[in-house]
């Protein structure tokens, strides 16, 4: 058994995801909606602009002057090409896309580094610490919270550290079902390298195609599945992290009680304490049995009660997604005023029909009406439906970009709270934030909610806001709405983020919810591991100037 | 729903567990084996002493001089009575019991504090920091790793901070299924206060009767159940911790992705960073469906393969305990050379017979033979059997104490590693540690193993060592064996502890396995939260003198 760990040797070609990336918006440039479709889509939102904002020509954009040049030894890793700098200026939040469309690239990094090895990462950090250059770790840039955008002004320059060349599964242990994976590996590339072994990480965030393992780990990403293993945290066996004071590698362990978890200190550290270069990740056998069902509810609060009963049942559905009436209408999947609960069960080993039946019974006990549908996803029609939904899900950010071009404010925010607070929070967002949207935009706009993850003690509600913006004022308008949203979350004891991370945009809410002694401790850790203060400054906390 | 949180008002009488405690050994004094039984038990171990070590009369013991007196405001909380000091000198490791039996109380604290409120805890810490007095947080003293024993010498005095008066469930949220519980609450008292609500924490470490919620949290305790929620960590919704620089209270959240988890920094901090005073804990409905089965294996490695298949099946058995041939023989539950796999399934909501059948099939597929037995624990006979096992399990520490009195070395150590390393580790302990035991004791002794917890990527093996010691040299002999055991764990990349914690005894192995940048960060946290260095000095790491 001891020799069963088999190194994965065949090189795997990079997925399409890493080619032809849009520098200003989501995903690949070829999937952006053409102008005519943008206009048509905008037509669905009363008050939107009449024509789409043009996508600026990158060669016409004014980028800030490059302030720092790398030493010759590092020069081969670095680029100051306008396209590299432009595409590494922002993440992919609504406000990022709008600013890019407006040609505002004042926050562009001076250099973009593409390390090919861990040693390259170490060398870049060493140089940066000496040269007082800020380093912003960059996986695939899908942050929606300002996580990769330098906003401070106290460094001599800024390097975006793009880990996309570290894209390999290095080793697979089929006995323990684990793999050693480089941090820059994109979702599809990672799964492609595991598939021949019958294994899967089974972590599918909405950003799956355009985000990396390292990004997931640094931000405590949430996957597609609703229960049990929701966050990437629980799939980590060990981490390897380059910090400015040395490489931190934890033991590969299935479980341990030896002191505070070293991995949990780096999970969620968002590039402020070190650069994750690889991780041993827990894998799963690929599911062979799947079944799903849809249940309709006339009353959203009854649906929430059903959701809670299911979350507390120990039945662990893979999917347990509740769409409120607005979200249901937007998806066009049921009648006016109805809420839809989508249930899915999966297993690599045992038939799941019985478990699905129990789940549906629980939903019915709480007033739900099962929709007539093939309950077995092995069935081709059901597979096709799931595929359609998956496509729509992955297409959403492109629609968001199209609406952004029509000056429609369209953004999401998400949270988690205990069940006792969930109904009040839901109503407060609908009403309280509704008032704010009306005040800011002059229209009722749309505020929808879906519940993406559920725990025995509470759900993770995910809100979508859509409302017409005034051209040129979209970012300021959204910021006003977002500030109010964060205050509502604080008022209800809900977290500022369930899985989007803190970055820079969530700082006001995060600073309120983080216990002060812990903040003090975290700053001490920062000072210990990054004494020059070069790593992703301004994310999670403020730190003193480099010293 | 918002008002559904119901404060628990009726005071609950303290369980028997907190009365009549043995000052030198496990549990309550009335359950210690009488001399004749000790002698009979010793007779089963060739080479043991002929007569039991006498239990010293506490009034005859020489305790070190009391070096510090509390200020008058704190005097009502403090005791320097010999019995209090003696019973708070050690935890309950084998080496603790032997030293107590030998009347060695040189490490006794100067004072034992019994705070009645959180403010009392704050006041004690404030005074201690000013007075340069070390504070050793004490739940119920069941540490087996030197976690409550002061061994430094740089403080003016030592206070054992006994939290047993903070023993109440303060609030229950039946909607979210969670409760706010004081840290000093013993296992039975905690469950007694939850039972009227149909709820349970469902965390049953072997020390259940004589350990507290706060102790479980501070040491990342492992419960009885084999899969899914093994450690207390996963049951935590929020913590309240008194640190010397302020009270740290995290939000009650079912899940969050807002920065590194504040709770995970305190979980496993073993009293070095603060004193946990209360926690919101996730509860479960009491299980109504139970079933169990026993499967026999002729080959222990085949049994380990079955264990792995089950751990990776997603069937989540509540119990999945493998006894190797030696452990099986000790328990007297099967024939010579056989291994026994005990499987149990539980649910509060759904029948579990089908799931048990699937588990048994998996075990049979790997060469196991199901033992003929009533598969349904609702059955009275089966309940009785489970009760017998539970009694034996809870009785084990008393037998250990009896053997200690017969100068028999009898101690356990536990670990976790990935599956690819588990067979090699098992054989190394059997052979390599076997050689050490022979060298140290002159006899083969007994080294058994049971697997107490299993994860998809690895098991948690739990080893028992029994061998005759030479009277007066037992501690040194065990220390030699333990040092070798820790080295074997290190050599196999296994953790120095899966759920017993680090304390002071596991420092050598822990210092080797802890990544150095993390150690550096942890020391920085210590300095930030406990600048005077008074909290449980020497546990987890060394820190500089008070400053």
Tab-separated table of N, CA and C in Angstrom, chain B residues 54-144:
chain	number	residue	atom	x	y	z
B	54	UNK	N	-0.188	1.713	48.080
B	54	UNK	CA	-1.274	2.304	48.879
B	54	UNK	C	-1.655	3.683	48.333
B	55	UNK	N	-2.928	4.027	48.533
B	55	UNK	CA	-3.348	5.385	48.191
B	55	UNK	C	-2.986	6.276	49.374
B	56	UNK	N	-2.162	7.296	49.147
B	56	UNK	CA	-1.706	8.090	50.289
B	56	UNK	C	-2.840	8.868	50.945
B	57	UNK	N	-2.695	9.040	52.206
B	57	UNK	CA	-3.643	9.877	52.943
B	57	UNK	C	-3.285	11.335	52.681
B	58	UNK	N	-4.270	12.057	52.204
B	58	UNK	CA	-3.974	13.419	51.745
B	58	UNK	C	-3.419	14.290	52.878
B	59	UNK	N	-3.853	14.031	54.091
B	59	UNK	CA	-3.399	14.879	55.201
B	59	UNK	C	-1.931	14.622	55.539
B	60	UNK	N	-1.423	13.504	55.058
B	60	UNK	CA	-0.029	13.167	55.353
B	60	UNK	C	0.924	13.694	54.280
B	61	UNK	N	0.360	14.222	53.219
B	61	UNK	CA	1.208	14.613	52.090
B	61	UNK	C	1.856	15.966	52.306
B	62	UNK	N	3.062	16.082	51.778
B	62	UNK	CA	3.742	17.361	51.903
B	62	UNK	C	3.506	18.169	50.634
B	63	UNK	N	2.803	19.263	50.771
B	63	UNK	CA	2.552	20.142	49.629
B	63	UNK	C	3.532	21.304	49.683
B	64	UNK	N	3.940	21.815	48.521
B	64	UNK	CA	4.852	22.961	48.566
B	64	UNK	C	4.190	24.160	49.252
B	65	UNK	N	5.003	25.028	49.783
B	65	UNK	CA	4.528	26.218	50.477
B	65	UNK	C	3.721	27.100	49.498
B	66	UNK	N	2.647	27.667	49.997
B	66	UNK	CA	1.854	28.593	49.170
B	66	UNK	C	2.623	29.906	49.007
B	67	UNK	N	2.855	30.294	47.755
B	67	UNK	CA	3.701	31.472	47.506
B	67	UNK	C	2.920	32.753	47.276
B	68	UNK	N	1.665	32.615	46.826
B	68	UNK	CA	0.887	33.841	46.579
B	68	UNK	C	-0.481	33.765	47.244
B	69	UNK	N	-0.917	34.908	47.722
B	69	UNK	CA	-2.253	35.043	48.293
B	69	UNK	C	-3.057	35.980	47.413
B	70	UNK	N	-4.324	35.698	47.224
B	70	UNK	CA	-5.129	36.590	46.386
B	70	UNK	C	-5.438	37.887	47.109
B	71	UNK	N	-5.748	38.950	46.352
B	71	UNK	CA	-6.215	40.182	47.005
B	71	UNK	C	-7.565	39.897	47.665
B	72	UNK	N	-7.952	40.729	48.587
B	72	UNK	CA	-9.150	40.409	49.374
B	72	UNK	C	-10.401	40.275	48.506
B	73	UNK	N	-10.453	41.060	47.425
B	73	UNK	CA	-11.650	40.994	46.571
B	73	UNK	C	-11.794	39.612	45.935
B	74	UNK	N	-10.683	38.950	45.704
B	74	UNK	CA	-10.746	37.641	45.051
B	74	UNK	C	-10.690	36.484	46.046
B	75	UNK	N	-10.409	36.804	47.283
B	75	UNK	CA	-10.234	35.744	48.278
B	75	UNK	C	-11.414	34.774	48.353
B	76	UNK	N	-12.670	35.295	48.239
B	76	UNK	CA	-13.794	34.349	48.346
B	76	UNK	C	-13.811	33.294	47.251
B	77	UNK	N	-13.124	33.546	46.114
B	77	UNK	CA	-13.118	32.582	45.012
B	77	UNK	C	-12.013	31.548	45.164
B	78	UNK	N	-11.077	31.790	46.046
B	78	UNK	CA	-9.841	31.015	46.047
B	78	UNK	C	-9.762	30.063	47.227
B	79	UNK	N	-9.057	28.987	46.991
B	79	UNK	CA	-8.794	28.040	48.064
B	79	UNK	C	-7.358	27.561	47.965
B	80	UNK	N	-6.717	27.433	49.138
B	80	UNK	CA	-5.393	26.830	49.173
B	80	UNK	C	-5.451	25.563	50.028
B	81	UNK	N	-6.657	25.019	50.161
B	81	UNK	CA	-6.820	23.790	50.955
B	81	UNK	C	-6.046	22.651	50.292
B	82	UNK	N	-5.385	21.830	51.082
B	82	UNK	CA	-4.556	20.759	50.523
B	82	UNK	C	-5.320	19.862	49.531
B	83	UNK	N	-6.551	19.543	49.824
B	83	UNK	CA	-7.293	18.672	48.933
B	83	UNK	C	-7.526	19.345	47.573
B	84	UNK	N	-7.867	20.638	47.605
B	84	UNK	CA	-8.052	21.372	46.350
B	84	UNK	C	-6.751	21.430	45.564
B	85	UNK	N	-5.678	21.756	46.263
B	85	UNK	CA	-4.395	21.875	45.574
B	85	UNK	C	-3.949	20.510	45.029
B	86	UNK	N	-4.102	19.482	45.819
B	86	UNK	CA	-3.671	18.141	45.383
B	86	UNK	C	-4.464	17.682	44.169
B	87	UNK	N	-5.769	17.900	44.211
B	87	UNK	CA	-6.609	17.386	43.113
B	87	UNK	C	-6.452	18.209	41.839
B	88	UNK	N	-5.837	19.374	41.933
B	88	UNK	CA	-5.619	20.210	40.744
B	88	UNK	C	-4.162	20.223	40.280
B	89	UNK	N	-3.374	19.313	40.810
B	89	UNK	CA	-1.952	19.286	40.447
B	89	UNK	C	-1.727	18.662	39.080
B	90	UNK	N	-2.451	17.583	38.829
B	90	UNK	CA	-2.230	16.817	37.609
B	90	UNK	C	-3.523	16.624	36.832
B	91	UNK	N	-3.364	16.157	35.595
B	91	UNK	CA	-4.484	15.591	34.867
B	91	UNK	C	-4.634	14.122	35.248
B	92	UNK	N	-5.073	13.298	34.286
B	92	UNK	CA	-5.318	11.895	34.613
B	92	UNK	C	-4.569	10.931	33.706
B	93	UNK	N	-3.414	11.346	33.218
B	93	UNK	CA	-2.568	10.408	32.481
B	93	UNK	C	-2.042	9.346	33.434
B	94	UNK	N	-1.567	8.260	32.880
B	94	UNK	CA	-0.954	7.214	33.699
B	94	UNK	C	0.148	7.804	34.569
B	95	UNK	N	0.984	8.626	33.957
B	95	UNK	CA	2.108	9.181	34.712
B	95	UNK	C	1.638	10.149	35.796
B	96	UNK	N	0.471	10.736	35.616
B	96	UNK	CA	-0.088	11.615	36.644
B	96	UNK	C	-0.539	10.793	37.852
B	97	UNK	N	-1.230	9.697	37.543
B	97	UNK	CA	-1.769	8.850	38.607
B	97	UNK	C	-0.625	8.254	39.431
B	98	UNK	N	0.419	7.793	38.747
B	98	UNK	CA	1.541	7.179	39.464
B	98	UNK	C	2.233	8.205	40.363
B	99	UNK	N	2.403	9.404	39.838
B	99	UNK	CA	3.060	10.423	40.656
B	99	UNK	C	2.203	10.797	41.866
B	100	UNK	N	0.891	10.873	41.637
B	100	UNK	CA	0.014	11.185	42.773
B	100	UNK	C	0.072	10.070	43.817
B	101	UNK	N	0.044	8.821	43.345
B	101	UNK	CA	0.111	7.687	44.277
B	101	UNK	C	1.418	7.707	45.065
B	102	UNK	N	2.457	8.230	44.450
B	102	UNK	CA	3.740	8.317	45.130
B	102	UNK	C	3.862	9.579	45.983
B	103	UNK	N	2.768	10.319	46.053
B	103	UNK	CA	2.760	11.495	46.915
B	103	UNK	C	3.589	12.647	46.395
B	104	UNK	N	3.935	12.587	45.109
B	104	UNK	CA	4.718	13.678	44.520
B	104	UNK	C	3.785	14.798	44.079
B	105	UNK	N	3.672	15.822	44.893
B	105	UNK	CA	2.778	16.942	44.561
B	105	UNK	C	3.565	18.238	44.465
B	106	UNK	N	4.794	18.123	44.041
B	106	UNK	CA	5.647	19.310	43.986
B	106	UNK	C	5.136	20.343	42.986
B	107	UNK	N	4.322	19.903	42.021
B	107	UNK	CA	3.806	20.837	41.014
B	107	UNK	C	2.454	21.436	41.408
B	108	UNK	N	2.044	21.247	42.662
B	108	UNK	CA	0.714	21.727	43.075
B	108	UNK	C	0.582	23.236	42.877
B	109	UNK	N	-0.582	23.687	42.417
B	109	UNK	CA	-0.803	25.135	42.304
B	109	UNK	C	-0.866	25.764	43.697
B	110	UNK	N	-0.592	27.049	43.741
B	110	UNK	CA	-0.661	27.734	45.028
B	110	UNK	C	-2.104	27.938	45.473
B	111	UNK	N	-2.926	28.229	44.484
B	111	UNK	CA	-4.331	28.520	44.771
B	111	UNK	C	-5.201	27.835	43.730
B	112	UNK	N	-6.409	27.491	44.140
B	112	UNK	CA	-7.414	27.024	43.177
B	112	UNK	C	-8.549	28.045	43.194
B	113	UNK	N	-8.810	28.642	42.021
B	113	UNK	CA	-9.880	29.644	41.926
B	113	UNK	C	-11.137	28.981	41.383
B	114	UNK	N	-12.273	29.334	41.966
B	114	UNK	CA	-13.572	28.835	41.499
B	114	UNK	C	-14.460	30.005	41.099
B	115	UNK	N	-14.220	30.602	39.934
B	115	UNK	CA	-15.055	31.745	39.530
B	115	UNK	C	-16.524	31.328	39.412
B	116	UNK	N	-17.418	32.262	39.766
B	116	UNK	CA	-18.855	31.982	39.648
B	116	UNK	C	-19.462	32.662	38.442
B	117	UNK	N	-18.714	33.633	37.893
B	117	UNK	CA	-19.212	34.391	36.747
B	117	UNK	C	-18.044	34.654	35.794
B	118	UNK	N	-18.401	35.100	34.602
B	118	UNK	CA	-17.347	35.479	33.659
B	118	UNK	C	-16.531	36.649	34.199
B	119	UNK	N	-17.204	37.562	34.893
B	119	UNK	CA	-16.474	38.697	35.462
B	119	UNK	C	-15.410	38.223	36.451
B	120	UNK	N	-15.739	37.182	37.199
B	120	UNK	CA	-14.730	36.611	38.108
B	120	UNK	C	-13.503	36.144	37.319
B	121	UNK	N	-13.745	35.535	36.158
B	121	UNK	CA	-12.627	35.064	35.327
B	121	UNK	C	-11.765	36.254	34.900
B	122	UNK	N	-12.452	37.315	34.459
B	122	UNK	CA	-11.733	38.523	34.039
B	122	UNK	C	-10.908	39.076	35.200
B	123	UNK	N	-11.527	39.118	36.376
B	123	UNK	CA	-10.830	39.671	37.545
B	123	UNK	C	-9.604	38.840	37.919
B	124	UNK	N	-9.735	37.536	37.844
B	124	UNK	CA	-8.591	36.678	38.176
B	124	UNK	C	-7.457	36.914	37.173
B	125	UNK	N	-7.797	36.985	35.878
B	125	UNK	CA	-6.749	37.207	34.875
B	125	UNK	C	-6.077	38.562	35.067
B	126	UNK	N	-6.885	39.587	35.369
B	126	UNK	CA	-6.313	40.923	35.569
B	126	UNK	C	-5.304	40.915	36.721
B	127	UNK	N	-5.747	40.323	37.817
B	127	UNK	CA	-4.848	40.249	38.979
B	127	UNK	C	-3.588	39.438	38.642
B	128	UNK	N	-3.787	38.311	37.984
B	128	UNK	CA	-2.659	37.420	37.709
B	128	UNK	C	-1.632	38.095	36.804
B	129	UNK	N	-2.132	38.830	35.809
B	129	UNK	CA	-1.202	39.498	34.891
B	129	UNK	C	-0.366	40.538	35.654
B	130	UNK	N	-1.042	41.266	36.535
B	130	UNK	CA	-0.315	42.267	37.336
B	130	UNK	C	0.663	41.611	38.294
B	131	UNK	N	0.249	40.476	38.858
B	131	UNK	CA	1.029	39.861	39.938
B	131	UNK	C	2.017	38.823	39.425
B	132	UNK	N	2.084	38.662	38.096
B	132	UNK	CA	2.972	37.659	37.506
B	132	UNK	C	2.687	36.253	38.046
B	133	UNK	N	1.429	35.944	38.048
B	133	UNK	CA	0.992	34.619	38.501
B	133	UNK	C	0.469	33.836	37.287
B	134	UNK	N	0.954	32.646	37.097
B	134	UNK	CA	0.478	31.820	35.995
B	134	UNK	C	-0.934	31.319	36.281
B	135	UNK	N	-1.741	31.234	35.224
B	135	UNK	CA	-3.118	30.753	35.354
B	135	UNK	C	-3.291	29.509	34.475
B	136	UNK	N	-3.680	28.417	35.088
B	136	UNK	CA	-3.900	27.173	34.350
B	136	UNK	C	-5.395	26.890	34.311
B	137	UNK	N	-6.050	27.137	33.155
B	137	UNK	CA	-7.487	26.855	33.066
B	137	UNK	C	-7.751	25.365	33.294
B	138	UNK	N	-8.806	25.088	34.031
B	138	UNK	CA	-9.087	23.716	34.481
B	138	UNK	C	-10.583	23.452	34.328
B	139	UNK	N	-10.940	22.477	33.474
B	139	UNK	CA	-12.340	22.127	33.305
B	139	UNK	C	-12.730	21.097	34.335
B	140	UNK	N	-12.423	19.823	34.044
B	140	UNK	CA	-12.630	18.793	35.055
B	140	UNK	C	-11.358	17.956	35.227
B	141	UNK	N	-10.275	18.416	34.623
B	141	UNK	CA	-8.978	17.808	34.916
B	141	UNK	C	-8.729	16.448	34.293
B	142	UNK	N	-9.385	16.142	33.167
B	142	UNK	CA	-9.194	14.810	32.583
B	142	UNK	C	-8.065	14.773	31.549
B	143	UNK	N	-7.287	15.832	31.448
B	143	UNK	CA	-6.174	15.845	30.485
B	143	UNK	C	-5.278	14.627	30.687
B	144	UNK	N	-4.876	14.010	29.585
B	144	UNK	CA	-3.912	12.908	29.678
B	144	UNK	C	-2.590	13.298	29.008
